[in-house]
PDB file of C-alpha atoms in Angstrom:
ATOM      1  CA  MET J 380       0.000   0.000   0.000  1.00 98.00           C
ATOM      2  CA  TYR J 381       1.328   3.383  -1.038  1.00 98.00           C
ATOM      3  CA  ILE J 382       0.256   6.431   0.976  1.00 98.00           C
ATOM      4  CA  TYR J 383       0.905   9.971  -0.226  1.00 98.00           C
ATOM      5  CA  ILE J 384       0.116  12.983   1.969  1.00 98.00           C
ATOM      6  CA  LEU J 385      -1.397  15.599  -0.317  1.00 98.00           C
ATOM      7  CA  GLY J 386      -2.203  18.017   2.506  1.00 98.00           C
ATOM      8  CA  SER J 387      -1.502  17.887   6.226  1.00 98.00           C
ATOM      9  CA  ALA J 388      -3.037  21.051   7.716  1.00 98.00           C
ATOM     10  CA  ALA J 389      -6.465  21.687   9.187  1.00 97.00           C
ATOM     11  CA  GLY J 390      -9.017  24.048   7.629  1.00 95.00           C
ATOM     12  CA  GLY J 391      -7.409  27.239   6.357  1.00 96.00           C
ATOM     13  CA  GLY J 392      -4.013  25.635   5.757  1.00 98.00           C
ATOM     14  CA  PHE J 393      -0.741  26.956   7.121  1.00 98.00           C
ATOM     15  CA  PRO J 394      -0.205  29.832   7.152  1.00 98.00           C
ATOM     16  CA  GLN J 395      -3.884  30.735   7.098  1.00 97.00           C
ATOM     17  CA  TRP J 396      -4.407  33.623   4.686  1.00 96.00           C
ATOM     18  CA  ASN J 397      -5.872  36.058   7.263  1.00 97.00           C
ATOM     19  CA  CYS J 398      -4.102  34.890  10.421  1.00 97.00           C
ATOM     20  CA  ASN J 399      -1.238  36.532  12.305  1.00 97.00           C
ATOM     21  CA  CYS J 400      -0.969  34.104  15.201  1.00 97.00           C
ATOM     22  CA  PRO J 401       2.671  33.447  16.236  1.00 96.00           C
ATOM     23  CA  ASN J 402       2.907  30.473  13.854  1.00 98.00           C
ATOM     24  CA  CYS J 403       1.369  32.106  10.789  1.00 98.00           C
ATOM     25  CA  TYR J 404       3.180  35.402  11.268  1.00 97.00           C
ATOM     26  CA  GLY J 405       6.371  33.547  12.085  1.00 98.00           C
ATOM     27  CA  VAL J 406       6.452  31.347   8.975  1.00 97.00           C
ATOM     28  CA  ARG J 407       5.334  34.243   6.764  1.00 97.00           C
ATOM     29  CA  THR J 408       8.191  36.448   7.969  1.00 97.00           C
ATOM     30  CA  GLY J 409      10.797  33.711   8.356  1.00 97.00           C
ATOM     31  CA  ARG J 410      10.961  34.086  12.138  1.00 97.00           C
ATOM     32  CA  ILE J 411      10.252  30.405  12.775  1.00 98.00           C
ATOM     33  CA  GLN J 412      11.364  27.264  10.998  1.00 98.00           C
ATOM     34  CA  ALA J 413       8.255  25.550   9.673  1.00 98.00           C
ATOM     35  CA  LYS J 414       6.850  23.915   6.549  1.00 98.00           C
ATOM     36  CA  VAL J 415       3.979  25.497   4.647  1.00 98.00           C
ATOM     37  CA  ARG J 416       1.056  23.081   4.543  1.00 98.00           C
ATOM     38  CA  THR J 417      -2.165  22.744   2.546  1.00 98.00           C
ATOM     39  CA  GLN J 418      -5.461  21.379   3.849  1.00 98.00           C
ATOM     40  CA  SER J 419      -5.769  17.734   4.827  1.00 97.00           C
ATOM     41  CA  SER J 420      -6.096  15.002   2.189  1.00 98.00           C
ATOM     42  CA  ILE J 421      -4.247  11.791   1.353  1.00 98.00           C
ATOM     43  CA  ALA J 422      -4.050   9.416  -1.623  1.00 98.00           C
ATOM     44  CA  LEU J 423      -3.791   5.616  -1.531  1.00 98.00           C
ATOM     45  CA  SER J 424      -2.665   3.099  -4.130  1.00 98.00           C
ATOM     46  CA  GLU J 425      -1.884  -0.590  -4.372  1.00 96.00           C
ATOM     47  CA  ASN J 426       0.235  -0.271  -7.537  1.00 96.00           C
ATOM     48  CA  GLY J 427       1.550   3.314  -7.555  1.00 95.00           C
ATOM     49  CA  THR J 428      -0.454   4.166 -10.689  1.00 95.00           C
ATOM     50  CA  ASP J 429      -4.131   4.093  -9.725  1.00 97.00           C
ATOM     51  CA  TRP J 430      -5.088   6.161  -6.682  1.00 98.00           C
ATOM     52  CA  ILE J 431      -7.981   6.701  -4.290  1.00 98.00           C
ATOM     53  CA  LEU J 432      -8.401  10.187  -2.864  1.00 98.00           C
ATOM     54  CA  LEU J 433      -9.360  10.340   0.807  1.00 98.00           C
ATOM     55  CA  ASN J 434     -11.075  13.712   1.248  1.00 98.00           C
ATOM     56  CA  ALA J 435     -10.981  16.467  -1.353  1.00 98.00           C
ATOM     57  CA  SER J 436      -9.607  19.670   0.140  1.00 97.00           C
ATOM     58  CA  PRO J 437     -10.032  23.203  -1.262  1.00 97.00           C
ATOM     59  CA  ASP J 438      -6.329  22.997  -2.201  1.00 98.00           C
ATOM     60  CA  ILE J 439      -6.781  19.925  -4.393  1.00 97.00           C
ATOM     61  CA  ARG J 440      -5.617  21.528  -7.655  1.00 97.00           C
ATOM     62  CA  GLN J 441      -2.338  22.661  -6.101  1.00 97.00           C
ATOM     63  CA  GLN J 442      -1.919  19.300  -4.378  1.00 98.00           C
ATOM     64  CA  LEU J 443      -2.446  17.246  -7.528  1.00 97.00           C
ATOM     65  CA  PHE J 444      -0.065  19.492  -9.470  1.00 96.00           C
ATOM     66  CA  ALA J 445       2.640  18.697  -6.896  1.00 97.00           C
ATOM     67  CA  PHE J 446       1.772  14.976  -6.960  1.00 97.00           C
ATOM     68  CA  LYS J 447       3.141  13.803 -10.301  1.00 95.00           C
ATOM     69  CA  ALA J 448       1.554  10.326 -10.094  1.00 94.00           C
ATOM     70  CA  ALA J 449      -1.862  11.987 -10.248  1.00 94.00           C
ATOM     71  CA  GLN J 450      -1.218  12.961 -13.886  1.00 93.00           C
ATOM     72  CA  PRO J 451       0.209   9.924 -15.738  1.00 93.00           C
ATOM     73  CA  ALA J 452      -0.511  11.592 -19.134  1.00 92.00           C
ATOM     74  CA  ARG J 453      -1.486   8.395 -20.945  1.00 93.00           C
ATOM     75  CA  LYS J 454      -4.038  10.213 -23.097  1.00 93.00           C
ATOM     76  CA  LEU J 455      -5.291  13.716 -23.911  1.00 94.00           C
ATOM     77  CA  ARG J 456      -7.339  14.002 -20.705  1.00 93.00           C
ATOM     78  CA  ASP J 457      -6.077  11.754 -17.911  1.00 93.00           C
ATOM     79  CA  THR J 458      -5.744  11.304 -14.161  1.00 95.00           C
ATOM     80  CA  GLY J 459      -4.474   8.661 -11.785  1.00 95.00           C
ATOM     81  CA  ILE J 460      -7.327   9.428  -9.371  1.00 97.00           C
ATOM     82  CA  ARG J 461      -9.946   6.689  -9.690  1.00 97.00           C
ATOM     83  CA  ASP J 462     -12.285   7.193  -6.723  1.00 98.00           C
ATOM     84  CA  VAL J 463     -12.872   9.547  -3.800  1.00 98.00           C
ATOM     85  CA  ILE J 464     -13.715   8.567  -0.218  1.00 98.00           C
ATOM     86  CA  LEU J 465     -15.097  11.192   2.163  1.00 98.00           C
ATOM     87  CA  MET J 466     -14.605  10.772   5.911  1.00 97.00           C
ATOM     88  CA  ASP J 467     -17.140  13.490   6.733  1.00 96.00           C
ATOM     89  CA  SER J 468     -18.850  16.485   5.134  1.00 95.00           C
ATOM     90  CA  GLN J 469     -16.574  19.231   6.516  1.00 94.00           C
ATOM     91  CA  LEU J 470     -15.909  21.994   3.999  1.00 95.00           C
ATOM     92  CA  ASP J 471     -12.137  21.517   4.206  1.00 94.00           C
ATOM     93  CA  HIS J 472     -12.660  17.882   3.158  1.00 96.00           C
ATOM     94  CA  THR J 473     -15.275  18.312   0.426  1.00 98.00           C
ATOM     95  CA  THR J 474     -15.041  21.646  -1.425  1.00 97.00           C
ATOM     96  CA  GLY J 475     -12.241  20.223  -3.571  1.00 98.00           C
ATOM     97  CA  LEU J 476     -14.912  18.197  -5.348  1.00 98.00           C
ATOM     98  CA  LEU J 477     -15.871  21.397  -7.181  1.00 97.00           C
ATOM     99  CA  SER J 478     -12.346  21.633  -8.598  1.00 96.00           C
ATOM    100  CA  LEU J 479     -12.560  18.033  -9.848  1.00 97.00           C
ATOM    101  CA  ARG J 480     -15.642  18.745 -11.980  1.00 96.00           C
ATOM    102  CA  GLU J 481     -13.723  18.489 -15.268  1.00 95.00           C
ATOM    103  CA  GLY J 482     -13.017  14.864 -14.395  1.00 94.00           C
ATOM    104  CA  CYS J 483     -16.650  13.859 -13.882  1.00 95.00           C
ATOM    105  CA  PRO J 484     -18.186  11.366 -13.620  1.00 97.00           C
ATOM    106  CA  ILE J 485     -16.416  10.520 -10.356  1.00 97.00           C
ATOM    107  CA  ASN J 486     -17.316   7.799  -7.862  1.00 98.00           C
ATOM    108  CA  VAL J 487     -17.634   9.359  -4.406  1.00 98.00           C
ATOM    109  CA  TRP J 488     -17.878   7.017  -1.423  1.00 98.00           C
ATOM    110  CA  CYS J 489     -19.538   8.381   1.712  1.00 98.00           C
ATOM    111  CA  THR J 490     -22.125   7.568   4.355  1.00 97.00           C
ATOM    112  CA  GLU J 491     -25.808   8.431   4.035  1.00 97.00           C
ATOM    113  CA  MET J 492     -25.408  11.257   6.576  1.00 95.00           C
ATOM    114  CA  VAL J 493     -22.567  12.821   4.588  1.00 97.00           C
ATOM    115  CA  TYR J 494     -24.547  12.438   1.367  1.00 97.00           C
ATOM    116  CA  GLN J 495     -27.504  14.232   2.969  1.00 95.00           C
ATOM    117  CA  ASP J 496     -25.299  17.174   3.986  1.00 96.00           C
ATOM    118  CA  LEU J 497     -23.771  17.326   0.501  1.00 97.00           C
ATOM    119  CA  SER J 498     -27.209  17.293  -1.122  1.00 96.00           C
ATOM    120  CA  THR J 499     -28.804  19.977   1.101  1.00 94.00           C
ATOM    121  CA  GLY J 500     -26.692  22.381   3.189  1.00 93.00           C
ATOM    122  CA  PHE J 501     -23.775  22.197   0.738  1.00 96.00           C
ATOM    123  CA  PRO J 502     -25.435  20.601  -2.327  1.00 97.00           C
ATOM    124  CA  VAL J 503     -22.320  19.715  -4.299  1.00 97.00           C
ATOM    125  CA  PHE J 504     -23.902  16.466  -5.566  1.00 98.00           C
ATOM    126  CA  ASN J 505     -26.764  18.502  -7.027  1.00 97.00           C
ATOM    127  CA  MET J 506     -24.548  21.219  -8.506  1.00 96.00           C
ATOM    128  CA  LEU J 507     -22.195  18.857 -10.306  1.00 97.00           C
ATOM    129  CA  LYS J 508     -24.934  16.849 -12.024  1.00 95.00           C
ATOM    130  CA  HIS J 509     -24.477  19.299 -14.902  1.00 94.00           C
ATOM    131  CA  TRP J 510     -20.849  18.207 -15.501  1.00 95.00           C
ATOM    132  CA  ASN J 511     -20.770  14.990 -17.511  1.00 95.00           C
ATOM    133  CA  GLY J 512     -22.833  12.970 -15.061  1.00 92.00           C
ATOM    134  CA  GLY J 513     -21.396  14.574 -11.946  1.00 97.00           C
ATOM    135  CA  LEU J 514     -20.594  12.688  -8.757  1.00 98.00           C
ATOM    136  CA  ARG J 515     -21.702   9.072  -8.519  1.00 98.00           C
ATOM    137  CA  TYR J 516     -22.780   8.378  -4.945  1.00 98.00           C
ATOM    138  CA  GLN J 517     -21.368   5.112  -3.598  1.00 98.00           C
ATOM    139  CA  LYS J 518     -22.897   4.404  -0.202  1.00 98.00           C
ATOM    140  CA  ILE J 519     -20.721   3.474   2.760  1.00 98.00           C
ATOM    141  CA  ASP J 520     -22.551   1.464   5.384  1.00 98.00           C
ATOM    142  CA  PRO J 521     -20.789   2.444   8.647  1.00 96.00           C
ATOM    143  CA  GLN J 522     -21.186  -1.145   9.851  1.00 95.00           C
ATOM    144  CA  GLN J 523     -19.919  -2.929   6.746  1.00 98.00           C
ATOM    145  CA  ALA J 524     -16.541  -3.357   5.050  1.00 98.00           C
ATOM    146  CA  PHE J 525     -16.309  -2.504   1.364  1.00 98.00           C
ATOM    147  CA  LYS J 526     -13.983  -2.871  -1.613  1.00 98.00           C
ATOM    148  CA  ILE J 527     -13.478  -0.663  -4.658  1.00 98.00           C
ATOM    149  CA  ALA J 528     -13.251  -2.050  -8.171  1.00 97.00           C
ATOM    150  CA  GLY J 529      -9.716  -1.876  -9.523  1.00 95.00           C
ATOM    151  CA  PHE J 530      -8.175  -2.057  -6.047  1.00 98.00           C
ATOM    152  CA  GLU J 531      -8.513  -5.754  -5.424  1.00 95.00           C
ATOM    153  CA  THR J 532      -6.025  -6.146  -2.573  1.00 97.00           C
ATOM    154  CA  LEU J 533      -7.411  -3.265  -0.462  1.00 98.00           C
ATOM    155  CA  GLU J 534     -10.257  -3.659   2.005  1.00 98.00           C
ATOM    156  CA  PHE J 535     -11.893  -0.660   3.695  1.00 98.00           C
ATOM    157  CA  ILE J 536     -13.509  -1.089   7.099  1.00 98.00           C
ATOM    158  CA  PRO J 537     -15.434   1.965   8.366  1.00 98.00           C
ATOM    159  CA  TRP J 538     -15.310   2.804  12.057  1.00 97.00           C
ATOM    160  CA  VAL J 539     -17.800   5.254  13.535  1.00 95.00           C
ATOM    161  CA  ILE J 540     -15.978   7.878  15.588  1.00 90.00           C
ATOM    162  CA  GLN J 541     -17.038  10.584  18.008  1.00 80.00           C
ATOM    163  CA  SER J 542     -16.662  13.976  16.364  1.00 76.00           C
ATOM    164  CA  ALA J 543     -19.004  16.659  14.990  1.00 78.00           C
ATOM    165  CA  ALA J 544     -20.898  17.403  11.794  1.00 85.00           C
ATOM    166  CA  PRO J 545     -19.908  20.697  10.091  1.00 88.00           C
ATOM    167  CA  PRO J 546     -21.430  24.004  11.238  1.00 89.00           C
ATOM    168  CA  TYR J 547     -23.778  24.125   8.225  1.00 90.00           C
ATOM    169  CA  SER J 548     -25.222  20.658   8.923  1.00 88.00           C
ATOM    170  CA  PRO J 549     -28.801  20.476  10.281  1.00 83.00           C
ATOM    171  CA  HIS J 550     -27.556  18.048  12.939  1.00 78.00           C
ATOM    172  CA  ARG J 551     -24.406  19.885  14.005  1.00 81.00           C
ATOM    173  CA  HIS J 552     -25.506  19.534  17.646  1.00 78.00           C
ATOM    174  CA  ASP J 553     -27.422  16.278  17.180  1.00 80.00           C
ATOM    175  CA  PRO J 554     -24.826  13.625  16.290  1.00 81.00           C
ATOM    176  CA  HIS J 555     -25.822  10.783  13.982  1.00 84.00           C
ATOM    177  CA  GLU J 556     -23.991   7.567  13.169  1.00 89.00           C
ATOM    178  CA  GLY J 557     -22.078   8.225   9.970  1.00 89.00           C
ATOM    179  CA  ASP J 558     -21.446  11.942  10.471  1.00 92.00           C
ATOM    180  CA  ASN J 559     -17.780  11.040  10.848  1.00 94.00           C
ATOM    181  CA  ILE J 560     -15.921   7.833  10.180  1.00 97.00           C
ATOM    182  CA  ALA J 561     -12.404   6.554  10.456  1.00 97.00           C
ATOM    183  CA  LEU J 562     -11.099   3.830   8.153  1.00 98.00           C
ATOM    184  CA  ILE J 563      -9.201   0.645   8.800  1.00 98.00           C
ATOM    185  CA  ILE J 564      -7.511  -0.062   5.466  1.00 98.00           C
ATOM    186  CA  LYS J 565      -6.103  -3.539   4.981  1.00 98.00           C
ATOM    187  CA  ASP J 566      -3.731  -4.538   2.203  1.00 98.00           C
ATOM    188  CA  HIS J 567      -4.273  -8.275   1.784  1.00 98.00           C
ATOM    189  CA  LYS J 568      -1.188  -8.587  -0.413  1.00 97.00           C
ATOM    190  CA  THR J 569       1.301  -7.178   2.095  1.00 97.00           C
ATOM    191  CA  GLN J 570      -0.801  -8.020   5.184  1.00 98.00           C
ATOM    192  CA  LYS J 571      -0.328  -4.439   6.406  1.00 98.00           C
ATOM    193  CA  GLN J 572      -2.943  -2.164   7.943  1.00 98.00           C
ATOM    194  CA  LEU J 573      -3.482   1.609   8.108  1.00 98.00           C
ATOM    195  CA  PHE J 574      -5.815   3.310  10.590  1.00 98.00           C
ATOM    196  CA  TYR J 575      -6.826   6.722   9.231  1.00 98.00           C
ATOM    197  CA  ALA J 576      -8.811   9.110  11.462  1.00 97.00           C
ATOM    198  CA  PRO J 577      -8.207  12.808  10.666  1.00 95.00           C
ATOM    199  CA  GLY J 578     -11.313  13.931  12.594  1.00 93.00           C
ATOM    200  CA  LEU J 579     -10.941  11.928  15.788  1.00 94.00           C
ATOM    201  CA  GLY J 580     -12.721  13.358  18.835  1.00 92.00           C
ATOM    202  CA  LYS J 581     -12.194  10.549  21.341  1.00 94.00           C
ATOM    203  CA  ILE J 582     -10.019   7.472  21.853  1.00 96.00           C
ATOM    204  CA  ASP J 583     -11.614   4.532  23.629  1.00 96.00           C
ATOM    205  CA  GLU J 584     -10.543   0.942  24.250  1.00 97.00           C
ATOM    206  CA  PRO J 585     -11.818  -0.450  20.890  1.00 97.00           C
ATOM    207  CA  ILE J 586      -9.881   2.248  19.007  1.00 97.00           C
ATOM    208  CA  MET J 587      -6.800   1.499  21.105  1.00 98.00           C
ATOM    209  CA  GLN J 588      -7.056  -2.149  20.056  1.00 97.00           C
ATOM    210  CA  ILE J 589      -7.383  -1.172  16.390  1.00 98.00           C
ATOM    211  CA  MET J 590      -4.353   1.102  16.608  1.00 98.00           C
ATOM    212  CA  GLN J 591      -2.248  -1.528  18.366  1.00 97.00           C
ATOM    213  CA  GLN J 592      -3.071  -4.000  15.580  1.00 97.00           C
ATOM    214  CA  SER J 593      -2.196  -1.512  12.821  1.00 98.00           C
ATOM    215  CA  ASP J 594       1.133  -0.951  11.093  1.00 98.00           C
ATOM    216  CA  CYS J 595       0.519   2.786  10.766  1.00 98.00           C
ATOM    217  CA  VAL J 596      -1.919   5.073  12.559  1.00 98.00           C
ATOM    218  CA  MET J 597      -2.629   8.486  11.081  1.00 98.00           C
ATOM    219  CA  ILE J 598      -4.872  10.429  13.429  1.00 98.00           C
ATOM    220  CA  ASP J 599      -6.171  13.890  14.279  1.00 97.00           C
ATOM    221  CA  GLY J 600      -3.459  16.290  15.440  1.00 97.00           C
ATOM    222  CA  THR J 601      -5.456  19.508  15.147  1.00 97.00           C
ATOM    223  CA  LEU J 602      -4.655  21.116  18.505  1.00 98.00           C
ATOM    224  CA  TRP J 603      -1.907  20.753  21.102  1.00 97.00           C
ATOM    225  CA  SER J 604      -4.219  21.816  23.943  1.00 96.00           C
ATOM    226  CA  ASP J 605      -7.997  21.779  24.202  1.00 92.00           C
ATOM    227  CA  ASP J 606      -8.232  25.557  24.754  1.00 94.00           C
ATOM    228  CA  GLU J 607      -5.574  26.467  22.191  1.00 94.00           C
ATOM    229  CA  MET J 608      -7.941  28.621  20.116  1.00 92.00           C
ATOM    230  CA  GLN J 609      -8.743  30.659  23.209  1.00 93.00           C
ATOM    231  CA  GLN J 610      -5.103  30.881  24.323  1.00 92.00           C
ATOM    232  CA  THR J 611      -3.990  32.248  20.967  1.00 92.00           C
ATOM    233  CA  GLY J 612      -6.956  34.611  20.718  1.00 92.00           C
ATOM    234  CA  VAL J 613      -8.202  33.323  17.367  1.00 93.00           C
ATOM    235  CA  GLY J 614     -11.409  31.642  18.570  1.00 90.00           C
ATOM    236  CA  THR J 615     -13.606  30.763  21.504  1.00 90.00           C
ATOM    237  CA  LYS J 616     -14.359  27.078  20.976  1.00 88.00           C
ATOM    238  CA  THR J 617     -12.447  24.209  22.541  1.00 89.00           C
ATOM    239  CA  GLY J 618     -11.114  21.319  20.531  1.00 88.00           C
ATOM    240  CA  ARG J 619     -13.735  19.007  21.971  1.00 87.00           C
ATOM    241  CA  GLU J 620     -16.518  21.394  20.970  1.00 86.00           C
ATOM    242  CA  MET J 621     -15.198  21.261  17.408  1.00 87.00           C
ATOM    243  CA  GLY J 622     -14.911  17.458  17.483  1.00 86.00           C
ATOM    244  CA  HIS J 623     -11.106  17.257  17.729  1.00 92.00           C
ATOM    245  CA  LEU J 624      -9.125  15.506  20.457  1.00 95.00           C
ATOM    246  CA  TYR J 625      -6.217  17.604  21.744  1.00 97.00           C
ATOM    247  CA  ILE J 626      -2.700  16.118  21.849  1.00 98.00           C
ATOM    248  CA  SER J 627      -1.134  17.020  25.200  1.00 97.00           C
ATOM    249  CA  GLY J 628      -1.873  16.277  28.835  1.00 94.00           C
ATOM    250  CA  GLU J 629      -4.094  13.790  30.586  1.00 93.00           C
ATOM    251  CA  GLY J 630      -6.600  12.290  28.156  1.00 94.00           C
ATOM    252  CA  GLY J 631      -4.846  13.800  25.139  1.00 97.00           C
ATOM    253  CA  SER J 632      -3.961  11.672  22.125  1.00 98.00           C
ATOM    254  CA  LEU J 633      -0.265  11.577  23.058  1.00 98.00           C
ATOM    255  CA  SER J 634      -1.090   9.788  26.308  1.00 98.00           C
ATOM    256  CA  TYR J 635      -2.591   6.988  24.183  1.00 98.00           C
ATOM    257  CA  LEU J 636       0.026   6.993  21.430  1.00 98.00           C
ATOM    258  CA  LYS J 637       2.742   6.510  24.046  1.00 97.00           C
ATOM    259  CA  GLN J 638       1.206   3.133  24.841  1.00 97.00           C
ATOM    260  CA  LEU J 639       1.467   1.821  21.275  1.00 97.00           C
ATOM    261  CA  SER J 640       4.487  -0.337  20.529  1.00 92.00           C
ATOM    262  CA  ARG J 641       3.750  -1.660  17.042  1.00 92.00           C
ATOM    263  CA  PRO J 642       2.546   1.016  14.617  1.00 98.00           C
ATOM    264  CA  ARG J 643       4.186   3.967  12.993  1.00 98.00           C
ATOM    265  CA  LYS J 644       2.434   6.972  14.596  1.00 98.00           C
ATOM    266  CA  VAL J 645       1.602  10.051  12.505  1.00 98.00           C
ATOM    267  CA  LEU J 646      -0.438  13.154  13.328  1.00 98.00           C
ATOM    268  CA  ILE J 647      -2.323  14.870  10.490  1.00 98.00           C
ATOM    269  CA  HIS J 648      -4.851  17.729  10.146  1.00 98.00           C
ATOM    270  CA  ILE J 649      -2.675  20.201  12.091  1.00 98.00           C
ATOM    271  CA  ASN J 650      -4.223  23.584  12.927  1.00 98.00           C
ATOM    272  CA  ASN J 651      -2.219  26.725  12.150  1.00 98.00           C
ATOM    273  CA  THR J 652      -2.081  27.601  15.877  1.00 98.00           C
ATOM    274  CA  ASN J 653      -0.514  24.287  16.932  1.00 98.00           C
ATOM    275  CA  PRO J 654       3.028  24.777  18.321  1.00 98.00           C
ATOM    276  CA  ILE J 655       4.188  21.454  16.822  1.00 98.00           C
ATOM    277  CA  LEU J 656       4.382  23.256  13.459  1.00 98.00           C
ATOM    278  CA  ASN J 657       7.401  25.140  14.785  1.00 98.00           C
ATOM    279  CA  GLU J 658      10.260  22.723  14.144  1.00 98.00           C
ATOM    280  CA  ASN J 659      12.247  24.146  17.072  1.00 98.00           C
ATOM    281  CA  SER J 660       9.421  23.920  19.604  1.00 98.00           C
ATOM    282  CA  ALA J 661       9.494  21.943  22.845  1.00 98.00           C
ATOM    283  CA  GLU J 662       6.149  20.429  21.854  1.00 98.00           C
ATOM    284  CA  LEU J 663       7.560  18.904  18.664  1.00 98.00           C
ATOM    285  CA  ALA J 664      10.567  17.649  20.611  1.00 98.00           C
ATOM    286  CA  GLU J 665       8.187  15.886  23.003  1.00 98.00           C
ATOM    287  CA  LEU J 666       6.472  14.154  20.104  1.00 98.00           C
ATOM    288  CA  LYS J 667       9.791  13.039  18.644  1.00 98.00           C
ATOM    289  CA  ALA J 668      10.856  11.669  22.035  1.00 97.00           C
ATOM    290  CA  ASN J 669       7.767   9.457  21.896  1.00 97.00           C
ATOM    291  CA  ALA J 670       8.280   8.362  18.252  1.00 98.00           C
ATOM    292  CA  VAL J 671       5.295  10.388  17.017  1.00 98.00           C
ATOM    293  CA  GLU J 672       5.637  12.042  13.591  1.00 98.00           C
ATOM    294  CA  VAL J 673       3.918  15.128  12.203  1.00 98.00           C
ATOM    295  CA  ALA J 674       2.644  14.727   8.647  1.00 98.00           C
ATOM    296  CA  TYR J 675       3.794  17.197   6.008  1.00 98.00           C
ATOM    297  CA  ASP J 676       2.743  17.781   2.408  1.00 98.00           C
ATOM    298  CA  GLY J 677       4.515  15.335   0.113  1.00 98.00           C
ATOM    299  CA  MET J 678       5.223  12.790   2.847  1.00 98.00           C
ATOM    300  CA  GLN J 679       5.206   9.211   1.534  1.00 98.00           C
ATOM    301  CA  ILE J 680       4.620   5.978   3.435  1.00 98.00           C
ATOM    302  CA  GLU J 681       4.726   2.437   2.085  1.00 98.00           C
ATOM    303  CA  LEU J 682       3.100  -0.489   3.923  1.00 97.00           C
TER     304      LEU J 682
END
């Protein structure tokens, strides 16, 4: 299984265009050492030629331009992207579908709850019907594994996670099963397993067992502390209110990742305020001391 990190930042990217928090101002002026990052999305392949897109960020055009395997140029109009899987209906994971309209029809895999959001509050399925057949809805049953034609060795197992629907969703404050999923992705050829959960709001014992059995875990690294938005003065909501589990301290994701001995541990979906973006920060040093990596655009993993 080939994994390519198209984008590793949370909504708004890094630096965020209108933000002057210490990180954004610092990277913009060269005062801190940090990598510029686009909004979160990854691509998967079993052969290095045909790819599945997991989430379609607003930065998708820029990301695919940087990802040469996405444009194999075998014919006049071509792409290596075969299918799209959506983990949720957040704008930073779905608005990239609009930029893919020239490639329609496109198979888009998502739960019924995500499809409802993307047919009402943000009706991208309806809008793109006018582009060569638009988006072809492929239903994900949150309780059932699925496979995708052309990717015979990969099996996708949805896992319902605690998080939040986007602000525009009618059930933002009334969670439904399927608002957010993680994926256990098994490669039956290599017998390797990836656990992908960029919108993780809580880690419980079943998720701990899944992560311990995986060869790579790639989970939500949005915020270092639960009240980080308040501390930096850029917002009033906590991480938990937004559906994101913080990294540090008691109950934070790092306290769980420390317990894992088997998998490669990677944080993705990093908010622009998170101090781990500063490559000279004590927070990043703490992650490194615990063998936890921070995803960056262009990062490649092979399982």
